[in-house]
Amino acid sequence: VNVHWYGRAGQLGERGFGFVTFVETSSAAAVLAHFEEGVGNIMEQLREGCVGTAADFAAGRELHKQLTQAVRDGIPPSFSDPSALAQYTLDKLRARTCALLSDHAMLAGLRADLFHRDETTPLQVASVAGGPGFDYTALSIAMSHISVSKPVKCHVYDVNPTWRASLEAVVEATDRERLRQQDAAAASTSEISSAGGWAPVTLEDCDITLPLSHARNTVLRDAVAA
């Protein structure tokens, strides 16, 4: 499962992509409030931690320019600068995590498939080109709102191991926020990573510019086939 919405934070609810109204539990306003509180708390942790310390606006702007060029010209951007990756994480977290709470019909069906059909079988998530772990955060915020409790195993597949620092920071902040929402006591990082049936997140090698059959993508291919 890999769900991204490529929009800006200020565009939430535009383009027919507003927040869903869960009839059985809450209003659209409550959904939006839950999302903003959750992602806001996670962002605050990231800004105050190693991501905020490492982030550099100019480096992030250069990475954005390269990503835009990659779409236009097919030239792969460089993900070698940790300060650019940290800035990207801060800039994109909100927009990249809102999709699962959208009222788009396709995503309503996806939520039903993911969360409601079987609440005992672990949810296996393959976050392809998932970098800093935005899909993990999206799942955590959505599941906490609709009160779904099921085991989650998330594996991030990316060609750039340089994402690891941002990924670990995002996962830790997300887990702390989930425990806060559950009124759980503060715990150490090792206790947090497995709390509530959420397994530790892994970062695996994957190159989306190569066929799935390529040796570089063996781990992802095996996961898809499992």
CSV table of C-alpha atoms in Angstrom, one decimal:
chain,number,residue,atom,x,y,z
A,1,VAL,CA,0.0,0.0,0.0
A,2,ASN,CA,1.5,3.3,-1.0
A,3,VAL,CA,-0.8,6.3,-0.8
A,4,HIS,CA,0.4,9.8,-1.6
A,5,TRP,CA,-1.5,13.0,-2.4
A,6,TYR,CA,0.7,15.5,-4.1
A,7,GLY,CA,-0.7,18.8,-2.9
A,8,ARG,CA,0.1,21.6,-0.6
A,9,ALA,CA,-0.9,21.9,3.0
A,10,GLY,CA,-3.0,24.9,2.1
A,11,GLN,CA,-5.0,22.9,-0.4
A,12,LEU,CA,-6.5,20.4,2.0
A,13,GLY,CA,-10.1,20.0,1.0
A,14,GLU,CA,-9.7,21.5,-2.5
A,15,ARG,CA,-10.0,19.8,-5.9
A,16,GLY,CA,-12.8,17.6,-4.6
A,17,PHE,CA,-10.4,16.0,-2.2
A,18,GLY,CA,-11.8,17.0,1.1
A,19,PHE,CA,-11.8,15.2,4.4
A,20,VAL,CA,-14.2,12.3,4.8
A,21,THR,CA,-17.2,12.3,7.1
A,22,PHE,CA,-17.3,9.1,9.0
A,23,VAL,CA,-21.1,8.9,9.5
A,24,GLU,CA,-20.8,6.4,12.3
A,25,THR,CA,-18.3,8.3,14.4
A,26,SER,CA,-17.8,12.0,13.6
A,27,SER,CA,-18.2,15.0,11.4
A,28,ALA,CA,-15.8,16.2,8.7
A,29,ALA,CA,-14.8,19.0,11.1
A,30,ALA,CA,-13.8,16.4,13.7
A,31,VAL,CA,-11.8,14.5,11.2
A,32,LEU,CA,-9.9,17.6,10.2
A,33,ALA,CA,-9.3,18.5,13.8
A,34,HIS,CA,-8.0,15.0,14.5
A,35,PHE,CA,-5.6,15.2,11.6
A,36,GLU,CA,-4.3,18.7,12.3
A,37,GLU,CA,-3.7,17.8,16.0
A,38,GLY,CA,-1.9,14.6,15.2
A,39,VAL,CA,0.2,15.9,12.4
A,40,GLY,CA,0.9,19.1,14.3
A,41,ASN,CA,2.2,17.3,17.3
A,42,ILE,CA,4.4,15.1,15.1
A,43,MET,CA,5.7,18.1,13.2
A,44,GLU,CA,6.6,19.8,16.5
A,45,GLN,CA,8.6,16.8,17.7
A,46,LEU,CA,10.5,16.7,14.4
A,47,ARG,CA,11.3,20.4,14.4
A,48,GLU,CA,12.6,20.1,18.0
A,49,GLY,CA,14.6,17.0,17.2
A,50,CYS,CA,17.3,15.9,14.9
A,51,VAL,CA,15.3,16.6,11.7
A,52,GLY,CA,14.7,20.3,12.7
A,53,THR,CA,18.4,20.6,13.6
A,54,ALA,CA,19.6,19.2,10.3
A,55,ALA,CA,17.0,20.9,8.0
A,56,ASP,CA,18.3,23.7,5.7
A,57,PHE,CA,15.8,25.7,3.7
A,58,ALA,CA,18.2,26.4,0.8
A,59,ALA,CA,19.2,22.8,0.5
A,60,GLY,CA,15.5,21.8,0.5
A,61,ARG,CA,14.7,24.3,-2.2
A,62,GLU,CA,17.5,22.9,-4.4
A,63,LEU,CA,16.1,19.3,-3.9
A,64,HIS,CA,12.6,20.6,-4.9
A,65,LYS,CA,14.1,22.1,-8.0
A,66,GLN,CA,15.8,18.8,-8.9
A,67,LEU,CA,12.6,16.9,-8.3
A,68,THR,CA,10.7,19.2,-10.6
A,69,GLN,CA,13.4,18.8,-13.2
A,70,ALA,CA,13.2,15.0,-12.8
A,71,VAL,CA,9.5,15.1,-13.7
A,72,ARG,CA,10.2,17.2,-16.8
A,73,ASP,CA,13.5,15.7,-18.0
A,74,GLY,CA,13.8,12.4,-16.3
A,75,ILE,CA,17.1,13.3,-14.6
A,76,PRO,CA,17.2,11.6,-11.2
A,77,PRO,CA,17.7,14.1,-8.3
A,78,SER,CA,20.4,13.7,-5.7
A,79,PHE,CA,19.3,12.5,-2.3
A,80,SER,CA,22.8,12.7,-0.8
A,81,ASP,CA,22.4,15.8,1.3
A,82,PRO,CA,20.9,15.0,4.8
A,83,SER,CA,19.9,18.7,5.3
A,84,ALA,CA,17.9,18.6,2.1
A,85,LEU,CA,16.1,15.4,3.1
A,86,ALA,CA,15.4,16.8,6.6
A,87,GLN,CA,13.8,20.0,5.0
A,88,TYR,CA,11.8,17.9,2.6
A,89,THR,CA,10.5,15.8,5.5
A,90,LEU,CA,9.2,18.9,7.3
A,91,ASP,CA,7.9,20.5,4.1
A,92,LYS,CA,5.9,17.5,2.8
A,93,LEU,CA,4.7,15.6,5.9
A,94,ARG,CA,1.3,17.3,6.1
A,95,ALA,CA,0.4,17.1,2.5
A,96,ARG,CA,1.7,13.5,2.1
A,97,THR,CA,-0.3,12.1,5.0
A,98,CYS,CA,-3.8,13.4,4.5
A,99,ALA,CA,-5.0,11.1,1.7
A,100,LEU,CA,-6.4,8.3,3.9
A,101,LEU,CA,-8.8,10.7,5.5
A,102,SER,CA,-10.1,12.0,2.1
A,103,ASP,CA,-13.7,11.7,1.0
A,104,HIS,CA,-12.6,10.5,-2.5
A,105,ALA,CA,-14.6,7.4,-3.3
A,106,MET,CA,-11.5,5.4,-4.3
A,107,LEU,CA,-9.9,6.0,-0.9
A,108,ALA,CA,-13.1,5.3,1.0
A,109,GLY,CA,-13.0,1.8,-0.6
A,110,LEU,CA,-9.3,1.5,0.2
A,111,ARG,CA,-10.0,2.2,3.9
A,112,ALA,CA,-12.7,-0.5,3.9
A,113,ASP,CA,-10.2,-3.0,2.4
A,114,LEU,CA,-7.4,-2.0,4.7
A,115,PHE,CA,-9.2,-1.6,8.1
A,116,HIS,CA,-12.6,-3.2,8.3
A,117,ARG,CA,-12.6,-6.6,6.6
A,118,ASP,CA,-10.3,-8.4,9.0
A,119,GLU,CA,-9.1,-6.7,12.1
A,120,THR,CA,-6.9,-9.6,13.3
A,121,THR,CA,-4.7,-10.3,10.3
A,122,PRO,CA,-1.6,-8.0,10.3
A,123,LEU,CA,-1.7,-5.2,7.8
A,124,GLN,CA,1.4,-5.6,5.6
A,125,VAL,CA,2.4,-2.2,4.1
A,126,ALA,CA,5.0,-1.9,1.3
A,127,SER,CA,5.8,1.8,1.1
A,128,VAL,CA,7.5,1.9,-2.3
A,129,ALA,CA,9.9,4.9,-2.7
A,130,GLY,CA,8.6,5.7,0.8
A,131,GLY,CA,11.6,7.7,1.9
A,132,PRO,CA,10.9,9.3,5.3
A,133,GLY,CA,7.9,7.1,6.2
A,134,PHE,CA,4.9,9.3,5.4
A,135,ASP,CA,2.7,6.3,4.7
A,136,TYR,CA,3.4,5.0,8.2
A,137,THR,CA,2.2,8.3,9.7
A,138,ALA,CA,-0.8,8.4,7.5
A,139,LEU,CA,-1.9,5.0,8.6
A,140,SER,CA,-1.4,5.8,12.3
A,141,ILE,CA,-3.4,9.0,12.2
A,142,ALA,CA,-6.2,7.4,10.1
A,143,MET,CA,-6.5,4.3,12.3
A,144,SER,CA,-6.4,6.2,15.5
A,145,HIS,CA,-9.3,8.3,14.3
A,146,ILE,CA,-11.6,5.4,13.3
A,147,SER,CA,-10.5,3.4,16.3
A,148,VAL,CA,-9.2,0.4,14.3
A,149,SER,CA,-6.8,-1.7,16.2
A,150,LYS,CA,-4.9,-4.3,14.2
A,151,PRO,CA,-1.3,-5.3,13.9
A,152,VAL,CA,0.7,-3.3,11.3
A,153,LYS,CA,4.0,-4.2,9.6
A,154,CYS,CA,5.4,-1.4,7.5
A,155,HIS,CA,8.4,-1.9,5.2
A,156,VAL,CA,9.8,1.1,3.3
A,157,TYR,CA,11.5,0.4,0.0
A,158,ASP,CA,13.8,3.1,-1.3
A,159,VAL,CA,16.9,3.4,-3.4
A,160,ASN,CA,18.4,6.0,-1.0
A,161,PRO,CA,19.6,4.7,2.4
A,162,THR,CA,20.2,8.3,3.3
A,163,TRP,CA,16.5,8.5,4.3
A,164,ARG,CA,17.2,6.4,7.4
A,165,ALA,CA,17.7,9.3,9.8
A,166,SER,CA,14.5,11.1,8.7
A,167,LEU,CA,12.6,7.8,8.6
A,168,GLU,CA,13.6,6.8,12.2
A,169,ALA,CA,12.7,10.3,13.4
A,170,VAL,CA,9.2,10.2,11.7
A,171,VAL,CA,8.5,6.7,13.0
A,172,GLU,CA,9.4,7.6,16.6
A,173,ALA,CA,7.4,10.9,16.6
A,174,THR,CA,4.4,9.0,15.1
A,175,ASP,CA,4.6,6.3,17.7
A,176,ARG,CA,4.8,8.8,20.5
A,177,GLU,CA,1.8,10.6,19.1
A,178,ARG,CA,-0.2,7.4,18.8
A,179,LEU,CA,0.6,6.5,22.4
A,180,ARG,CA,-0.4,10.0,23.5
A,181,GLN,CA,-3.7,9.5,21.7
A,182,GLN,CA,-4.2,6.2,23.5
A,183,ASP,CA,-3.4,7.9,26.9
A,184,ALA,CA,-0.5,5.5,27.3
A,185,ALA,CA,2.4,6.3,29.6
A,186,ALA,CA,5.6,7.6,28.1
A,187,ALA,CA,8.0,4.8,27.1
A,188,SER,CA,11.5,4.3,25.8
A,189,THR,CA,12.1,4.2,22.1
A,190,SER,CA,12.4,0.4,22.1
A,191,GLU,CA,9.1,0.0,23.8
A,192,ILE,CA,7.4,2.5,21.6
A,193,SER,CA,8.4,0.7,18.3
A,194,SER,CA,6.3,-2.4,19.1
A,195,ALA,CA,3.5,-0.7,21.0
A,196,GLY,CA,-0.1,-1.5,20.0
A,197,GLY,CA,0.8,-4.3,17.6
A,198,TRP,CA,2.9,-2.0,15.3
A,199,ALA,CA,6.1,-3.7,14.4
A,200,PRO,CA,9.4,-1.9,13.9
A,201,VAL,CA,9.6,-0.2,10.4
A,202,THR,CA,12.3,-1.5,8.1
A,203,LEU,CA,14.1,0.3,5.3
A,204,GLU,CA,14.8,-2.0,2.3
A,205,ASP,CA,16.7,-1.4,-0.9
A,206,CYS,CA,14.5,-0.9,-4.1
A,207,ASP,CA,15.0,1.0,-7.3
A,208,ILE,CA,11.7,2.0,-9.0
A,209,THR,CA,13.6,2.8,-12.2
A,210,LEU,CA,14.3,-0.9,-12.7
A,211,PRO,CA,11.8,-3.7,-13.5
A,212,LEU,CA,10.4,-5.6,-10.5
A,213,SER,CA,12.2,-8.7,-11.9
A,214,HIS,CA,15.6,-7.0,-11.5
A,215,ALA,CA,18.0,-8.4,-8.8
A,216,ARG,CA,18.0,-5.0,-7.1
A,217,ASN,CA,14.3,-5.4,-6.3
A,218,THR,CA,14.4,-9.0,-5.0
A,219,VAL,CA,13.2,-8.1,-1.5
A,220,LEU,CA,10.3,-6.1,-2.8
A,221,ARG,CA,9.4,-8.8,-5.3
A,222,ASP,CA,9.4,-11.4,-2.6
A,223,ALA,CA,7.2,-9.3,-0.4
A,224,VAL,CA,4.7,-8.7,-3.2
A,225,ALA,CA,4.5,-12.5,-3.9
A,226,ALA,CA,4.1,-13.4,-0.2
